N, CA, C and O atoms as a printed pandas DataFrame, in Angstrom:
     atom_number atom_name residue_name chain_id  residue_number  x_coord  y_coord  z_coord
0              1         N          UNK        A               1  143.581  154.218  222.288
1              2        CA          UNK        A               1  142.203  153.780  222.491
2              3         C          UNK        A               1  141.297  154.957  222.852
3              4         O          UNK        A               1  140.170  155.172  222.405
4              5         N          UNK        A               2  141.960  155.657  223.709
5              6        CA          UNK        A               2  140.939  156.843  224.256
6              7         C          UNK        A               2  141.045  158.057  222.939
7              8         O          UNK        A               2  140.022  158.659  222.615
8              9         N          UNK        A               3  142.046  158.265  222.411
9             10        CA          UNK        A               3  141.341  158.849  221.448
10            11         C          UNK        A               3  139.986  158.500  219.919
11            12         O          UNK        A               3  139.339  159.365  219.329
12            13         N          UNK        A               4  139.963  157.464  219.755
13            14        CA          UNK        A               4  139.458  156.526  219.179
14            15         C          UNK        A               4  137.722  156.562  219.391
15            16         O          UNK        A               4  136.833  156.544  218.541
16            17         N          UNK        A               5  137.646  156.624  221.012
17            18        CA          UNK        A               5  136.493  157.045  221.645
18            19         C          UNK        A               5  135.688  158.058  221.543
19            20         O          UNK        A               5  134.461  158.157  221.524
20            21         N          UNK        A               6  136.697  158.926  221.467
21            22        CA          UNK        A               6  137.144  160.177  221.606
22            23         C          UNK        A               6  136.662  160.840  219.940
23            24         O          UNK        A               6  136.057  161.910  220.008
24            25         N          UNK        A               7  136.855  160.371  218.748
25            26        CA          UNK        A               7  136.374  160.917  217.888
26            27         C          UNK        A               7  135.149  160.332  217.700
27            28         O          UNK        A               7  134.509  161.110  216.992
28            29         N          UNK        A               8  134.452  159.315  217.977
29            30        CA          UNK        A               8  133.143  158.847  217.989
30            31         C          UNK        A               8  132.501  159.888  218.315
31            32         O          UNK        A               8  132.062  160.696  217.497
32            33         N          UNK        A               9  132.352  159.992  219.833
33            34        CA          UNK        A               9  131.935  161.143  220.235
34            35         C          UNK        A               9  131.825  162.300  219.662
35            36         O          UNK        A               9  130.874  163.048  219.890
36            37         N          UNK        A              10  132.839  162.597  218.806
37            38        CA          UNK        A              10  132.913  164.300  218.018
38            39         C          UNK        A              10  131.772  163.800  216.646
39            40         O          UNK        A              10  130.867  164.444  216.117
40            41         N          UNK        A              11  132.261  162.435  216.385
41            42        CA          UNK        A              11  131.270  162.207  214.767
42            43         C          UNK        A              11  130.090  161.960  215.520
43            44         O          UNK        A              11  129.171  162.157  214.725
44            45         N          UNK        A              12  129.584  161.613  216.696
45            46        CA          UNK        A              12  128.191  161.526  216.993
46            47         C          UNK        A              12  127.545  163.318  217.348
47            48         O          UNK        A              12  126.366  163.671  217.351
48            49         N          UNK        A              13  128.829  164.216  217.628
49            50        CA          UNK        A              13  128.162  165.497  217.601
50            51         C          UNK        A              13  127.933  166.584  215.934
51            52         O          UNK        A              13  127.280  167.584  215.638
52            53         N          UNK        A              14  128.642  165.899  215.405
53            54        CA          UNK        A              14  128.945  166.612  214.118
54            55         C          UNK        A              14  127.707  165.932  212.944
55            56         O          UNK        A              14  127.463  166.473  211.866
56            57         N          UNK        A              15  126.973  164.548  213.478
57            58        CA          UNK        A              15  125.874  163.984  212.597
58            59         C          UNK        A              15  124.315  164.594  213.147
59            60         O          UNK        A              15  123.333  164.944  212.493
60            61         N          UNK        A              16  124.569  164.551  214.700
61            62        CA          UNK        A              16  123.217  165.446  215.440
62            63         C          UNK        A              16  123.358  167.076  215.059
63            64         O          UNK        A              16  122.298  167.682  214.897
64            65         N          UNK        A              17  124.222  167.581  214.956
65            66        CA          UNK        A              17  124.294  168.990  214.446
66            67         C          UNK        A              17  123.906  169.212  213.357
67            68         O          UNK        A              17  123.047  170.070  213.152
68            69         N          UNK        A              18  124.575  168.320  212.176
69            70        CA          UNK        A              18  124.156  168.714  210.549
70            71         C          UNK        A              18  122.433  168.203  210.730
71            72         O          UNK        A              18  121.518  168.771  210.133
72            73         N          UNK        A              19  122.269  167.224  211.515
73            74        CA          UNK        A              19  120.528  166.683  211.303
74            75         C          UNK        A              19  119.439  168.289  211.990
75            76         O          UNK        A              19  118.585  168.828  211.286
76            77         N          UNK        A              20  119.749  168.714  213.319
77            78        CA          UNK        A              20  119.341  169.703  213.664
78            79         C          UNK        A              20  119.333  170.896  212.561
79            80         O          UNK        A              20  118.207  171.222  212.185
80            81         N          UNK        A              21  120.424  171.591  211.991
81            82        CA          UNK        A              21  120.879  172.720  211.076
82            83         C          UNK        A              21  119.963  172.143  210.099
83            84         O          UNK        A              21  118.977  172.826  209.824
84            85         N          UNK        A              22  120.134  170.759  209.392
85            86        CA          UNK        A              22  119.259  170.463  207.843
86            87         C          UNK        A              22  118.004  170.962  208.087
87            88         O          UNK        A              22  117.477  171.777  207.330
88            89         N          UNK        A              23  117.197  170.308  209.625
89            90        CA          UNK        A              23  115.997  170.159  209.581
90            91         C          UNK        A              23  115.540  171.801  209.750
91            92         O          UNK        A              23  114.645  172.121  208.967
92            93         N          UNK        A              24  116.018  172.874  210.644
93            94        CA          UNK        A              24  116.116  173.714  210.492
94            95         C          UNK        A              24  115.951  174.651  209.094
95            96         O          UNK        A              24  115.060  175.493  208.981
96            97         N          UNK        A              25  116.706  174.437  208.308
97            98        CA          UNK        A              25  116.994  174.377  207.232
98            99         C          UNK        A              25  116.100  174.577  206.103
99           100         O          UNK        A              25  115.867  175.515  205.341
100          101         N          UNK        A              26  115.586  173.140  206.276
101          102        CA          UNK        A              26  114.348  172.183  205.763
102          103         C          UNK        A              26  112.912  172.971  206.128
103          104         O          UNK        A              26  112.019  173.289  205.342
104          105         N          UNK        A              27  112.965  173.128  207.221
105          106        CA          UNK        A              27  111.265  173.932  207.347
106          107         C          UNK        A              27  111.376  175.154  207.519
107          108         O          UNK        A              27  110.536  175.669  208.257
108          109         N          UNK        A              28  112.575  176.147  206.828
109          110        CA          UNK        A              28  112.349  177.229  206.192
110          111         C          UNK        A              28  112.490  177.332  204.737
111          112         O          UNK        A              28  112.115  178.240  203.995
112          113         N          UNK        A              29  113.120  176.199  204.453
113          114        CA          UNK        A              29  112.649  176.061  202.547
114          115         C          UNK        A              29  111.160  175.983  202.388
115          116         O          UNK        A              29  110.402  176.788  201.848
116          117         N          UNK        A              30  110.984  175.190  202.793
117          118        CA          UNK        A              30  109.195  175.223  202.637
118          119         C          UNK        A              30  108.389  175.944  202.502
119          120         O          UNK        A              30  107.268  175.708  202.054
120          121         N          UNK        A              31  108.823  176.974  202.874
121          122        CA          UNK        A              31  108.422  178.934  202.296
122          123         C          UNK        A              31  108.292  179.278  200.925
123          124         O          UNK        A              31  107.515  179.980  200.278
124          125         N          UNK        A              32  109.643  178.322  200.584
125          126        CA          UNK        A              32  110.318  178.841  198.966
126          127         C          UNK        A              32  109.487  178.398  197.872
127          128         O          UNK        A              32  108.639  177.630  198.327
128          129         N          UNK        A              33  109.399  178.507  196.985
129          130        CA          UNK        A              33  108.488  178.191  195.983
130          131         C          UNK        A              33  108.992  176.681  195.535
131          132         O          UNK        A              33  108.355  175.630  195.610
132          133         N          UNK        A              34  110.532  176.933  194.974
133          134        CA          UNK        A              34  110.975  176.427  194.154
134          135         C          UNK        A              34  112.315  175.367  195.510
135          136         O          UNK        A              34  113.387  174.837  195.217
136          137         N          UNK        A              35  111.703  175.426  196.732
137          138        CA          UNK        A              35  112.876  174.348  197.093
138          139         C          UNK        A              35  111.802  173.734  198.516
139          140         O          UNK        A              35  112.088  173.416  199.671
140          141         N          UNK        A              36  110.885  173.760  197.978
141          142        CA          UNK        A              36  109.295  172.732  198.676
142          143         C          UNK        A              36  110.055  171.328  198.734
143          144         O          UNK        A              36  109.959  170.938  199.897
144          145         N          UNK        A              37  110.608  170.612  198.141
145          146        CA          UNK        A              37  111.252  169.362  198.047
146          147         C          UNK        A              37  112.393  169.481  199.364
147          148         O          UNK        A              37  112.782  168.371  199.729
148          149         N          UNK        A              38  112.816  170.317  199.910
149          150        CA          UNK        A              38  113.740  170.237  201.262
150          151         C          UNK        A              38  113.005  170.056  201.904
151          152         O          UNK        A              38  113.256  168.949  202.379
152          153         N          UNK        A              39  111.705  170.608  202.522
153          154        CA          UNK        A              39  110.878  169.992  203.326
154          155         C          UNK        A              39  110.062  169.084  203.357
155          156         O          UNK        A              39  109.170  168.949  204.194
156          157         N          UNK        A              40  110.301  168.386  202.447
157          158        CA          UNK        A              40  109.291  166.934  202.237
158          159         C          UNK        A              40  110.214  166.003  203.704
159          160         O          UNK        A              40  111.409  165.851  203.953
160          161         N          UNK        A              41  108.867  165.526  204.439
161          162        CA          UNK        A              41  109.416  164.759  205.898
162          163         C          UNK        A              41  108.924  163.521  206.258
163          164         O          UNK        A              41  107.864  163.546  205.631
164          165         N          UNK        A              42  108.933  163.029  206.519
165          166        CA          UNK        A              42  108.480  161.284  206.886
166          167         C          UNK        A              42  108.638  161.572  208.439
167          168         O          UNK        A              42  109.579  162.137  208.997
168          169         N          UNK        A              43  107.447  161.027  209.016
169          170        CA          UNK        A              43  107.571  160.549  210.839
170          171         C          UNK        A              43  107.519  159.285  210.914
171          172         O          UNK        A              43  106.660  158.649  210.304
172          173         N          UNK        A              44  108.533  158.659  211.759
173          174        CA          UNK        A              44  108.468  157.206  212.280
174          175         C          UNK        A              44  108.754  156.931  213.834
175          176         O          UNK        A              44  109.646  157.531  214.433
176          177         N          UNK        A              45  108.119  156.198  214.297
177          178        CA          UNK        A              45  108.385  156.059  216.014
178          179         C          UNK        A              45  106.479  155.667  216.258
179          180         O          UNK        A              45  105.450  155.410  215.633
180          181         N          UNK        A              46  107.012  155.861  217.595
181          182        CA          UNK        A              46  105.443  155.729  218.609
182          183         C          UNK        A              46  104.761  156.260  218.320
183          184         O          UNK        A              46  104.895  157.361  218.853
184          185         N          UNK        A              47  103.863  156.230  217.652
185          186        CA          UNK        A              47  102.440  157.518  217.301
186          187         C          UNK        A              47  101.591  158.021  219.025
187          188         O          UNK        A              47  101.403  159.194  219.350
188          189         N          UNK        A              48  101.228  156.879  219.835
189          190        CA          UNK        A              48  101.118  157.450  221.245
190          191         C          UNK        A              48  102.057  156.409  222.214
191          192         O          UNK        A              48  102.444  155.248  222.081
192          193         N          UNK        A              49  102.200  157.394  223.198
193          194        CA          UNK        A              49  103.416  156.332  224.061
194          195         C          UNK        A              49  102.871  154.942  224.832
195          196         O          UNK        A              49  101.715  154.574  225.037
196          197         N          UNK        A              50  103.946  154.415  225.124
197          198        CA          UNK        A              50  103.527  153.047  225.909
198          199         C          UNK        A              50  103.733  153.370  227.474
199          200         O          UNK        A              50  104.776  153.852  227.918
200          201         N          UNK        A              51  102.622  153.048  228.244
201          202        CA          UNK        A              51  102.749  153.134  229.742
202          203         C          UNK        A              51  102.561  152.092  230.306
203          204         O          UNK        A              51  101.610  151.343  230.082
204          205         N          UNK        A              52  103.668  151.862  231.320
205          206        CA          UNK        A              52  103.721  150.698  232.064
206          207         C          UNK        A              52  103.773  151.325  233.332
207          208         O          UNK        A              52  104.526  152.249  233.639
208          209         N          UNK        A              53  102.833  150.710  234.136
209          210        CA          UNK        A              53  101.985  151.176  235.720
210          211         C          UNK        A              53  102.292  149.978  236.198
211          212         O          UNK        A              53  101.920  148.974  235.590
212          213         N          UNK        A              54  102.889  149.905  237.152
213          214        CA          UNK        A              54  103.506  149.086  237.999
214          215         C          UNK        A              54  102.622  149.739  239.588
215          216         O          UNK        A              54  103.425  149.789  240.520
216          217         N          UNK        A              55  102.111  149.906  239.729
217          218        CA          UNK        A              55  101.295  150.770  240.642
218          219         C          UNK        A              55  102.106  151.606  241.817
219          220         O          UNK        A              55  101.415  152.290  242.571
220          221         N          UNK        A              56  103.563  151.583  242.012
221          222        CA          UNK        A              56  104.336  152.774  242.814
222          223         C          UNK        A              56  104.590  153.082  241.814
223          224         O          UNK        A              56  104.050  154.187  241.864
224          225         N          UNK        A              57  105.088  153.022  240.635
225          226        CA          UNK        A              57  105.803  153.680  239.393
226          227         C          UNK        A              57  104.853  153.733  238.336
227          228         O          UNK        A              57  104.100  152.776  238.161
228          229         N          UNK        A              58  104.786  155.050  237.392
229          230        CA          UNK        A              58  104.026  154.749  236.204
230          231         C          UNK        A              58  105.216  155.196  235.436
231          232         O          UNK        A              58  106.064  155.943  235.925
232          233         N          UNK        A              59  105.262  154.780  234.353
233          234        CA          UNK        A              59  106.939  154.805  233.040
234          235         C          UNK        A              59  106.136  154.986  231.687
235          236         O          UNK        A              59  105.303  154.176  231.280
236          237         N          UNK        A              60  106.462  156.040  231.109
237          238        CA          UNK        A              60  105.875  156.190  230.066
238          239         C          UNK        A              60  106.885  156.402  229.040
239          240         O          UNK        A              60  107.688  157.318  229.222
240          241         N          UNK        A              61  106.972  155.607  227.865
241          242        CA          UNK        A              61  107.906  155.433  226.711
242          243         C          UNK        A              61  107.484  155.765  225.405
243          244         O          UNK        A              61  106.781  155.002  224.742
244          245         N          UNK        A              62  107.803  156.655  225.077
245          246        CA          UNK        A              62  107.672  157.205  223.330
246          247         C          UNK        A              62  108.781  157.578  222.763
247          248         O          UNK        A              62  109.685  158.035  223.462
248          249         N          UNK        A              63  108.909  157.462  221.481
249          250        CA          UNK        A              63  110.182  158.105  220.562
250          251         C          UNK        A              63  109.354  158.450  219.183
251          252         O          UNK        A              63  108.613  157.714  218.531
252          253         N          UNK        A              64  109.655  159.548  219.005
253          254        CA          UNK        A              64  108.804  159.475  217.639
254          255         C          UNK        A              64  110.672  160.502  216.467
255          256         O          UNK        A              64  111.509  161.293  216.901
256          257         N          UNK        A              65  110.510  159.899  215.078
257          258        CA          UNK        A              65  111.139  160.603  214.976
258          259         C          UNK        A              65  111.175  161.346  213.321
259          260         O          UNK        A              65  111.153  160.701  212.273
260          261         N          UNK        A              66  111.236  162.902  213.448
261          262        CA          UNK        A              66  110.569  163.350  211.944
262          263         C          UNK        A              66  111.571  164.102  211.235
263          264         O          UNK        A              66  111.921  165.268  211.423
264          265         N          UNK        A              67  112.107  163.002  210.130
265          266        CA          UNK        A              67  113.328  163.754  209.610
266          267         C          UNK        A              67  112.899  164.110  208.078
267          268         O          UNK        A              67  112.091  163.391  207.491
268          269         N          UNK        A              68  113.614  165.517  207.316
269          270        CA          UNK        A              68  113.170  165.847  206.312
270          271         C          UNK        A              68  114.338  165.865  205.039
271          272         O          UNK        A              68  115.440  165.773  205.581
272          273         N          UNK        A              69  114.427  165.915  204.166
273          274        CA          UNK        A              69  115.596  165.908  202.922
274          275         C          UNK        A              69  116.439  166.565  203.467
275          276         O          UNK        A              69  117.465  165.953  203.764
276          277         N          UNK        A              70  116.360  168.144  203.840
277          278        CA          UNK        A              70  117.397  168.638  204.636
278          279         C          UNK        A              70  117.953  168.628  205.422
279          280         O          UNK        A              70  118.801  169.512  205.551
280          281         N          UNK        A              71  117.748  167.302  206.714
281          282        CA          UNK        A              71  118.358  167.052  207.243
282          283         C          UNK        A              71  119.519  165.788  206.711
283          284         O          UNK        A              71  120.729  165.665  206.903
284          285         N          UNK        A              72  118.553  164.988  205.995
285          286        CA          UNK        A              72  119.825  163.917  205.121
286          287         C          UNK        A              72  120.607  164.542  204.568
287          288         O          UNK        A              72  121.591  163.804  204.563
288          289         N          UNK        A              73  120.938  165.681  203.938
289          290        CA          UNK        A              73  121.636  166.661  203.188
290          291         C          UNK        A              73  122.910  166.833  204.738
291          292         O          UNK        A              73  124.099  166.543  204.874
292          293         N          UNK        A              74  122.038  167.341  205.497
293          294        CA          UNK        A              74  122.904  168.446  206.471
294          295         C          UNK        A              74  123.802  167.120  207.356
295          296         O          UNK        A              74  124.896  167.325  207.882
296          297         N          UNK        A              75  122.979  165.566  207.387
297          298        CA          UNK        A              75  124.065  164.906  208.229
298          299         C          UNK        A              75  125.160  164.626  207.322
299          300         O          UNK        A              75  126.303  164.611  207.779
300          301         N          UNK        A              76  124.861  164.302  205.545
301          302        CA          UNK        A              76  126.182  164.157  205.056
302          303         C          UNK        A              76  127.180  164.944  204.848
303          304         O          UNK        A              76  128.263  164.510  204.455
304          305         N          UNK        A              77  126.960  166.167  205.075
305          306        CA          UNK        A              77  127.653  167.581  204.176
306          307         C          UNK        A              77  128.424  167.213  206.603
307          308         O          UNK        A              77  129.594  167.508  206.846
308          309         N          UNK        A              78  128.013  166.954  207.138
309          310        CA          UNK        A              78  128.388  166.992  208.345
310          311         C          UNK        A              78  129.236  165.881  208.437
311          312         O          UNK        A              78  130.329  166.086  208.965
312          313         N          UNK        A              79  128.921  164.497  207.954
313          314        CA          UNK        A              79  130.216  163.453  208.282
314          315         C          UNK        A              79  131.183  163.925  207.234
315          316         O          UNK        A              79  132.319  163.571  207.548
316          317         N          UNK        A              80  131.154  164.556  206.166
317          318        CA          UNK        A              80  131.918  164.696  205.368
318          319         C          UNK        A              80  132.612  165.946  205.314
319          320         O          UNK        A              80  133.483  166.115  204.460
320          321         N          UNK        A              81  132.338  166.780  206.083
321          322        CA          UNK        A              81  133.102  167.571  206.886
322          323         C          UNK        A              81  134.288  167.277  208.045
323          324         O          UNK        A              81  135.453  167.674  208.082
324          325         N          UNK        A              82  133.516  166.407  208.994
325          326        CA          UNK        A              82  134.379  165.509  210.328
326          327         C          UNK        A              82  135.388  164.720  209.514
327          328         O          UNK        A              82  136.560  164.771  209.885
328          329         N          UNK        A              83  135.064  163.978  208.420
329          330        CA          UNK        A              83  136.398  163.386  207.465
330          331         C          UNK        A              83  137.293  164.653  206.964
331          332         O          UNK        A              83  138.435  164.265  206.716
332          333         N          UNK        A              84  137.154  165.794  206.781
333          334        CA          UNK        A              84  137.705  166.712  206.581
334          335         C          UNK        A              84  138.799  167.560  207.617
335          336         O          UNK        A              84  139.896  167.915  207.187
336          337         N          UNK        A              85  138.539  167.726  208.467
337          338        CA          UNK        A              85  139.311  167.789  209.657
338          339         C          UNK        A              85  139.714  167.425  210.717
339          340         O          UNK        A              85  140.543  168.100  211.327
């Protein structure tokens, strides 16, 4: 069981890594003439955050999130790596 857990954890670090490296990636293609299409990006999430003032506490909640071709590239070339070893 605990190993089981145990590789979740590694495939939840090995899908945030390839997404980081793609996006990385991704907005230095965008330089390139001919590979402008890696950085094509979509944003989705909170455009401004939500605040809830409870008047001792104020809590402010946003997620916004902006992923580009190279990162879809970099999480599969990443789970399909983790299936690899």
């Amino acid at each position: 069981m605990a190993t089981r857990d145990k590789s979740v954890w590694i495939l939840l670090v090995f899908i945030l890594s390839g997404l980081v490296i793609g996006g990385l990636l991704g907005k230095l293609a965008g330089n390139v003439s001919w590979l402008w299409w890696l950085s094509f990006e979509q944003k989705f999430g909170l455009e401004s955050p939500i605040v809830l003032d409870l008047n001792i506490l104020k809590l402010t909640f946003g997620l916004m999130f902006k992923i580009n071709i190279a990162s879809i590239i970099g999480m599969i070339i990443a789970v399909f790596i983790y299936k690899k070893v």
